């Protein structure tokens, strides 16, 4: 069988990669061990969240599908951080674990150029460091121009609880035993990572009256830029907040040595942002209680996800721990918490295009690259998919900058700094986050999407119209003043706003802290969509800080513009510190800017490098 | 190939020795031409050689010449340093001889620029090159390349730690909005956290100014038109306080006429066109020279005669000092006051005379007040030694000011964080910290987060 693009793995990265490749009219195969697990959500039942919600918007802006599928599958959605500035607001949806994969599979099945193959991949066909295809478990060979590996946590996966260790993928799926050996043989450096998931509790055994309700927003939201909201706001499901007790703490402390982690049974490095409950108890010993959330996984079965209670304790201890929680005294555990460890590659061996540095035309995306999270995986899958296609089309690859998107930050961090724990996107990782907002994802990325052929003409025209509206409204607000007459005075008084002493433009008025665009509409009706108005409001209100951010971006871009030739021999650059030389040889940064972000490369090394380039390549 | 540059590289301070530095491929050859002693082209690298600088047969000065061969030098080029000790005239002569023999006068900061281009110093330091180039002439390289003193570094590290704590707290509120573990950052709490940091930074700037005063003293220019009593004022001040240095004019290249210790602080009186003779000097020259000395001073004392009305020249001088740190000393207050004091409303005025001890006490008190001499503690280790450090601290203060201002305007905390992060980065630049995931580390060590 011959394909343009083969994607191995049907998780969130694989779905985006396969979809976008098929969308771009390349003959594509998605090979998965189990069709039932396409777009599976093995951990938390939500999509989005701080920073991650913005990634989903970015995926959508670039033509990916996670956003629209999430919009169709959730039973609760809310905007986080609404009390804070516009830069940090992000959507989070409680996605139904049955509906989301179903809708995703339907979407993929609707793609003409996409074959979904149910099989285990056992080996890679590599000739002269170029990928040619894969060998399936039954010996079948599939050939391709580009291969995208999105194998998630399945590579040599072990499930751990207490002193038990099972060779198994997430919820009892098979572990992929041979693929990581092929990777190792091909020259990939593998690392062992660990993550965990908490218990699932039977709904009917929970006493919700002892917990605090957590509701969705009373407002319509979508991740998608193209489709309106299709859910019923009144039918959103509740989540619940509860706390650990002194009893919980005591049980954990007394049984610490039985946990896989503390008993020394885990080799993988776990993420700091996703610690197990025993980790939290040990590290934050003084805290009397810890927050937990109960979230329904689906409307079609009865498991509730106990967020915050991830553990690798043996099952009998888990029973005691869960029963120590208020409202869960009689809880029935449908699934026990477990830790999972798996092989991942070292992302320093990956190019910013997500193509391997070792094997040409081989791309990797998602947890195999050392990340954690559905959204991070989907984002990489999309970029790997786009770049695999662009290479076949003999076009320039897509590399998003740190100032373009969270996705740019994500990939740059991975391929420049590497990671030794599962990498999760955080708002704090994005230094230019004021310009990487939920609201402007389309303004940032749709044009790029159009250029790389993942955004349609119709979508692009919609963007142009929006940009025009924004410019027009801004000009209008700048060029028009309001008059202070009795009517206007009355509006100010009624709304409890301070009346300015002199007339000023609406633009100046809007800059005042107590004035928002809604109030401007009371003075003069603005005939623009709410979306455009909100965008203009943010741009005007935070103009100073936005300008400040762009100034920093300019500094960064200047360094990014100083390109480093791909064939640079670092051994010829005199006076580099040994550590810096090793790191530079390993990462092979594309620019001085990227080089300056490598840990262990000091400013002195950077200037030596810059001067060397200037001398040898006349590179300014 | 670069040409060879030369400059007097010692500060215009009090030292008796001055150093003329050359850098470039011709450096040794040029000096060898004017040096009588060993053949400098044959001496080992990093040696000091005794001899004389000669102009033809005439000996200009007795010198020590350091030879440093490329590449282990500041600029990575051949570097020669001539240590002279014959004062300004000899120094200038040696410089001139180097120029005649093929060296080019270095532009400000050019040695450092070469050092940077050769990869000898890093980008952080290189940023300071611009500072050096645009700042006053007498900044010596040693000021610029010097390392931070240990205690200053400790202080900056501590302040950065405080700031990163604030940042982490803001970030944790953003990334984990539903977690109650992290204290909510409010406008009030943020202000409360920022103000002490700002104060410490401001103190540092103030202390550094004091440190410089302790180290170098206060340079004072005495100006005024002829016959107002400048020289008697100077004599009185020097004699009163038992002058410790009285260089004979013309024998030293610095311009200090004499120094006294006053309240533990050295007051350096800058030669104002030779104050001693100036009473006879043609007025126009006197004013031109005054401009020079005012530029070089930290304090200008304009002497006026109480008994004469202000004339055109007085107004010129007044105009010259109005934006500088100054004292207008109305001399001869034992005589009737004929000056229209309305013209002096915007000036810092004091009255006195030079005929009695009491007569100049008012002036001394004024100087003391102006520089808060009483408050200066003689020993203070923590200070900024160069303009790069100074400007970075000031930039950090500016960012914090902007943050506080924005907080007053109720700008959301996560935006204000941009200012705070900038301040943190400036302080990081000061101590040469490379970017690391310090913030993320802080986030996870201080707060208990996760699913």
PDB file of N, CA, C and O in Angstrom, chain A residues 321-363:
ATOM      1  N   UNK A 321      -8.594   5.868  51.049  1.00  0.00           N
ATOM      2  CA  UNK A 321      -8.394   7.294  50.762  1.00  0.00           C
ATOM      3  C   UNK A 321      -9.682   7.932  50.238  1.00  0.00           C
ATOM      4  O   UNK A 321     -10.103   8.986  50.699  1.00  0.00           O
ATOM      5  N   UNK A 322     -10.290   7.271  49.262  1.00  0.00           N
ATOM      6  CA  UNK A 322     -11.511   7.821  48.663  1.00  0.00           C
ATOM      7  C   UNK A 322     -12.616   7.922  49.713  1.00  0.00           C
ATOM      8  O   UNK A 322     -13.341   8.925  49.798  1.00  0.00           O
ATOM      9  N   UNK A 323     -12.725   6.902  50.554  1.00  0.00           N
ATOM     10  CA  UNK A 323     -13.806   6.909  51.562  1.00  0.00           C
ATOM     11  C   UNK A 323     -13.587   7.935  52.656  1.00  0.00           C
ATOM     12  O   UNK A 323     -14.496   8.247  53.417  1.00  0.00           O
ATOM     13  N   UNK A 324     -12.397   8.513  52.724  1.00  0.00           N
ATOM     14  CA  UNK A 324     -12.144   9.562  53.725  1.00  0.00           C
ATOM     15  C   UNK A 324     -12.628  10.921  53.244  1.00  0.00           C
ATOM     16  O   UNK A 324     -12.531  11.904  53.964  1.00  0.00           O
ATOM     17  N   UNK A 325     -13.102  10.987  52.007  1.00  0.00           N
ATOM     18  CA  UNK A 325     -13.516  12.285  51.460  1.00  0.00           C
ATOM     19  C   UNK A 325     -14.991  12.540  51.732  1.00  0.00           C
ATOM     20  O   UNK A 325     -15.811  11.618  51.610  1.00  0.00           O
ATOM     21  N   UNK A 326     -15.336  13.774  52.077  1.00  0.00           N
ATOM     22  CA  UNK A 326     -16.746  14.079  52.377  1.00  0.00           C
ATOM     23  C   UNK A 326     -17.631  13.872  51.148  1.00  0.00           C
ATOM     24  O   UNK A 326     -17.341  14.406  50.088  1.00  0.00           O
ATOM     25  N   UNK A 327     -18.669  13.057  51.311  1.00  0.00           N
ATOM     26  CA  UNK A 327     -19.569  12.783  50.203  1.00  0.00           C
ATOM     27  C   UNK A 327     -19.184  11.508  49.475  1.00  0.00           C
ATOM     28  O   UNK A 327     -19.924  11.005  48.636  1.00  0.00           O
ATOM     29  N   UNK A 328     -17.999  10.999  49.767  1.00  0.00           N
ATOM     30  CA  UNK A 328     -17.549   9.770  49.100  1.00  0.00           C
ATOM     31  C   UNK A 328     -17.368   8.625  50.098  1.00  0.00           C
ATOM     32  O   UNK A 328     -16.690   7.647  49.823  1.00  0.00           O
ATOM     33  N   UNK A 329     -17.998   8.776  51.256  1.00  0.00           N
ATOM     34  CA  UNK A 329     -17.845   7.768  52.316  1.00  0.00           C
ATOM     35  C   UNK A 329     -18.253   6.381  51.824  1.00  0.00           C
ATOM     36  O   UNK A 329     -17.673   5.372  52.214  1.00  0.00           O
ATOM     37  N   UNK A 330     -19.260   6.355  50.952  1.00  0.00           N
ATOM     38  CA  UNK A 330     -19.739   5.062  50.463  1.00  0.00           C
ATOM     39  C   UNK A 330     -19.478   4.890  48.971  1.00  0.00           C
ATOM     40  O   UNK A 330     -20.157   4.125  48.287  1.00  0.00           O
ATOM     41  N   UNK A 331     -18.513   5.639  48.500  1.00  0.00           N
ATOM     42  CA  UNK A 331     -18.289   5.657  47.051  1.00  0.00           C
ATOM     43  C   UNK A 331     -17.824   4.306  46.535  1.00  0.00           C
ATOM     44  O   UNK A 331     -17.069   3.594  47.176  1.00  0.00           O
ATOM     45  N   UNK A 332     -18.298   4.018  45.320  1.00  0.00           N
ATOM     46  CA  UNK A 332     -17.837   2.813  44.639  1.00  0.00           C
ATOM     47  C   UNK A 332     -16.839   3.268  43.568  1.00  0.00           C
ATOM     48  O   UNK A 332     -17.125   4.156  42.754  1.00  0.00           O
ATOM     49  N   UNK A 333     -15.634   2.704  43.622  1.00  0.00           N
ATOM     50  CA  UNK A 333     -14.616   3.077  42.635  1.00  0.00           C
ATOM     51  C   UNK A 333     -14.774   2.197  41.402  1.00  0.00           C
ATOM     52  O   UNK A 333     -14.592   0.981  41.471  1.00  0.00           O
ATOM     53  N   UNK A 334     -15.126   2.828  40.281  1.00  0.00           N
ATOM     54  CA  UNK A 334     -15.263   2.053  39.035  1.00  0.00           C
ATOM     55  C   UNK A 334     -13.910   1.777  38.398  1.00  0.00           C
ATOM     56  O   UNK A 334     -13.703   0.743  37.778  1.00  0.00           O
ATOM     57  N   UNK A 335     -13.010   2.745  38.514  1.00  0.00           N
ATOM     58  CA  UNK A 335     -11.646   2.520  38.018  1.00  0.00           C
ATOM     59  C   UNK A 335     -10.682   3.085  39.038  1.00  0.00           C
ATOM     60  O   UNK A 335     -10.881   4.209  39.523  1.00  0.00           O
ATOM     61  N   UNK A 336      -9.664   2.341  39.327  1.00  0.00           N
ATOM     62  CA  UNK A 336      -8.662   2.841  40.271  1.00  0.00           C
ATOM     63  C   UNK A 336      -7.688   3.774  39.566  1.00  0.00           C
ATOM     64  O   UNK A 336      -7.489   3.688  38.348  1.00  0.00           O
ATOM     65  N   UNK A 337      -7.105   4.650  40.392  1.00  0.00           N
ATOM     66  CA  UNK A 337      -6.064   5.533  39.855  1.00  0.00           C
ATOM     67  C   UNK A 337      -4.827   4.700  39.540  1.00  0.00           C
ATOM     68  O   UNK A 337      -4.593   3.664  40.163  1.00  0.00           O
ATOM     69  N   UNK A 338      -4.059   5.148  38.586  1.00  0.00           N
ATOM     70  CA  UNK A 338      -2.799   4.462  38.289  1.00  0.00           C
ATOM     71  C   UNK A 338      -1.791   5.457  37.735  1.00  0.00           C
ATOM     72  O   UNK A 338      -2.142   6.535  37.267  1.00  0.00           O
ATOM     73  N   UNK A 339      -0.550   5.061  37.823  1.00  0.00           N
ATOM     74  CA  UNK A 339       0.505   5.820  37.153  1.00  0.00           C
ATOM     75  C   UNK A 339       0.867   5.045  35.907  1.00  0.00           C
ATOM     76  O   UNK A 339       0.744   3.822  35.865  1.00  0.00           O
ATOM     77  N   UNK A 340       1.284   5.763  34.872  1.00  0.00           N
ATOM     78  CA  UNK A 340       1.700   5.066  33.654  1.00  0.00           C
ATOM     79  C   UNK A 340       3.063   5.611  33.254  1.00  0.00           C
ATOM     80  O   UNK A 340       3.302   6.823  33.341  1.00  0.00           O
ATOM     81  N   UNK A 341       3.962   4.702  32.892  1.00  0.00           N
ATOM     82  CA  UNK A 341       5.248   5.176  32.394  1.00  0.00           C
ATOM     83  C   UNK A 341       5.450   4.655  30.988  1.00  0.00           C
ATOM     84  O   UNK A 341       4.946   3.599  30.629  1.00  0.00           O
ATOM     85  N   UNK A 342       6.147   5.472  30.200  1.00  0.00           N
ATOM     86  CA  UNK A 342       6.229   5.175  28.769  1.00  0.00           C
ATOM     87  C   UNK A 342       7.498   5.780  28.188  1.00  0.00           C
ATOM     88  O   UNK A 342       8.127   6.637  28.806  1.00  0.00           O
ATOM     89  N   UNK A 343       7.847   5.334  26.988  1.00  0.00           N
ATOM     90  CA  UNK A 343       9.017   5.877  26.299  1.00  0.00           C
ATOM     91  C   UNK A 343       8.627   7.118  25.498  1.00  0.00           C
ATOM     92  O   UNK A 343       7.569   7.152  24.868  1.00  0.00           O
ATOM     93  N   UNK A 344       9.490   8.100  25.547  1.00  0.00           N
ATOM     94  CA  UNK A 344       9.324   9.271  24.693  1.00  0.00           C
ATOM     95  C   UNK A 344      10.686   9.555  24.083  1.00  0.00           C
ATOM     96  O   UNK A 344      11.709   9.121  24.609  1.00  0.00           O
ATOM     97  N   UNK A 345      10.683  10.279  22.976  1.00  0.00           N
ATOM     98  CA  UNK A 345      11.973  10.619  22.381  1.00  0.00           C
ATOM     99  C   UNK A 345      12.452  11.939  22.979  1.00  0.00           C
ATOM    100  O   UNK A 345      11.695  12.647  23.635  1.00  0.00           O
ATOM    101  N   UNK A 346      13.722  12.243  22.773  1.00  0.00           N
ATOM    102  CA  UNK A 346      14.255  13.522  23.240  1.00  0.00           C
ATOM    103  C   UNK A 346      13.922  14.577  22.187  1.00  0.00           C
ATOM    104  O   UNK A 346      14.397  14.500  21.052  1.00  0.00           O
ATOM    105  N   UNK A 347      13.088  15.555  22.546  1.00  0.00           N
ATOM    106  CA  UNK A 347      12.654  16.514  21.520  1.00  0.00           C
ATOM    107  C   UNK A 347      13.795  17.371  20.961  1.00  0.00           C
ATOM    108  O   UNK A 347      13.621  18.029  19.949  1.00  0.00           O
ATOM    109  N   UNK A 348      14.954  17.333  21.597  1.00  0.00           N
ATOM    110  CA  UNK A 348      16.088  18.066  21.027  1.00  0.00           C
ATOM    111  C   UNK A 348      16.524  17.446  19.698  1.00  0.00           C
ATOM    112  O   UNK A 348      17.245  18.063  18.931  1.00  0.00           O
ATOM    113  N   UNK A 349      16.057  16.221  19.453  1.00  0.00           N
ATOM    114  CA  UNK A 349      16.383  15.590  18.178  1.00  0.00           C
ATOM    115  C   UNK A 349      15.330  15.895  17.109  1.00  0.00           C
ATOM    116  O   UNK A 349      15.300  15.265  16.063  1.00  0.00           O
ATOM    117  N   UNK A 350      14.456  16.845  17.428  1.00  0.00           N
ATOM    118  CA  UNK A 350      13.383  17.194  16.506  1.00  0.00           C
ATOM    119  C   UNK A 350      13.606  18.630  16.010  1.00  0.00           C
ATOM    120  O   UNK A 350      14.013  19.498  16.772  1.00  0.00           O
ATOM    121  N   UNK A 351      13.349  18.853  14.742  1.00  0.00           N
ATOM    122  CA  UNK A 351      13.426  20.200  14.171  1.00  0.00           C
ATOM    123  C   UNK A 351      12.191  21.026  14.542  1.00  0.00           C
ATOM    124  O   UNK A 351      11.153  20.446  14.864  1.00  0.00           O
ATOM    125  N   UNK A 352      12.289  22.347  14.423  1.00  0.00           N
ATOM    126  CA  UNK A 352      11.099  23.170  14.692  1.00  0.00           C
ATOM    127  C   UNK A 352       9.926  22.862  13.756  1.00  0.00           C
ATOM    128  O   UNK A 352       8.802  23.252  14.032  1.00  0.00           O
ATOM    129  N   UNK A 353      10.188  22.168  12.680  1.00  0.00           N
ATOM    130  CA  UNK A 353       9.092  21.761  11.787  1.00  0.00           C
ATOM    131  C   UNK A 353       8.421  20.498  12.305  1.00  0.00           C
ATOM    132  O   UNK A 353       7.428  20.049  11.766  1.00  0.00           O
ATOM    133  N   UNK A 354       8.999  19.899  13.344  1.00  0.00           N
ATOM    134  CA  UNK A 354       8.631  18.613  13.945  1.00  0.00           C
ATOM    135  C   UNK A 354       9.101  17.428  13.117  1.00  0.00           C
ATOM    136  O   UNK A 354       8.761  16.285  13.387  1.00  0.00           O
ATOM    137  N   UNK A 355       9.925  17.702  12.112  1.00  0.00           N
ATOM    138  CA  UNK A 355      10.585  16.610  11.393  1.00  0.00           C
ATOM    139  C   UNK A 355      11.807  16.195  12.197  1.00  0.00           C
ATOM    140  O   UNK A 355      12.465  17.029  12.826  1.00  0.00           O
ATOM    141  N   UNK A 356      12.091  14.916  12.181  1.00  0.00           N
ATOM    142  CA  UNK A 356      13.234  14.409  12.926  1.00  0.00           C
ATOM    143  C   UNK A 356      14.539  14.927  12.334  1.00  0.00           C
ATOM    144  O   UNK A 356      14.651  15.134  11.131  1.00  0.00           O
ATOM    145  N   UNK A 357      15.527  15.137  13.204  1.00  0.00           N
ATOM    146  CA  UNK A 357      16.848  15.530  12.722  1.00  0.00           C
ATOM    147  C   UNK A 357      17.624  14.319  12.222  1.00  0.00           C
ATOM    148  O   UNK A 357      18.628  14.457  11.553  1.00  0.00           O
ATOM    149  N   UNK A 358      17.134  13.135  12.619  1.00  0.00           N
ATOM    150  CA  UNK A 358      17.892  11.924  12.327  1.00  0.00           C
ATOM    151  C   UNK A 358      17.362  11.232  11.085  1.00  0.00           C
ATOM    152  O   UNK A 358      18.113  10.779  10.246  1.00  0.00           O
ATOM    153  N   UNK A 359      16.047  11.157  10.992  1.00  0.00           N
ATOM    154  CA  UNK A 359      15.421  10.438   9.879  1.00  0.00           C
ATOM    155  C   UNK A 359      14.602  11.436   9.048  1.00  0.00           C
ATOM    156  O   UNK A 359      13.651  12.036   9.540  1.00  0.00           O
ATOM    157  N   UNK A 360      14.978  11.597   7.813  1.00  0.00           N
ATOM    158  CA  UNK A 360      14.277  12.529   6.932  1.00  0.00           C
ATOM    159  C   UNK A 360      12.841  12.060   6.683  1.00  0.00           C
ATOM    160  O   UNK A 360      12.589  10.856   6.563  1.00  0.00           O
ATOM    161  N   UNK A 361      11.942  13.027   6.606  1.00  0.00           N
ATOM    162  CA  UNK A 361      10.516  12.785   6.333  1.00  0.00           C
ATOM    163  C   UNK A 361       9.775  12.049   7.455  1.00  0.00           C
ATOM    164  O   UNK A 361       8.649  11.602   7.270  1.00  0.00           O
ATOM    165  N   UNK A 362      10.423  11.922   8.588  1.00  0.00           N
ATOM    166  CA  UNK A 362       9.742  11.329   9.742  1.00  0.00           C
ATOM    167  C   UNK A 362       9.405  12.452  10.730  1.00  0.00           C
ATOM    168  O   UNK A 362      10.295  13.197  11.158  1.00  0.00           O
ATOM    169  N   UNK A 363       8.137  12.563  11.048  1.00  0.00           N
ATOM    170  CA  UNK A 363       7.677  13.601  11.966  1.00  0.00           C
ATOM    171  C   UNK A 363       7.171  12.961  13.259  1.00  0.00           C
ATOM    172  O   UNK A 363       6.669  11.835  13.236  1.00  0.00           O
TER     173      UNK A 363
END
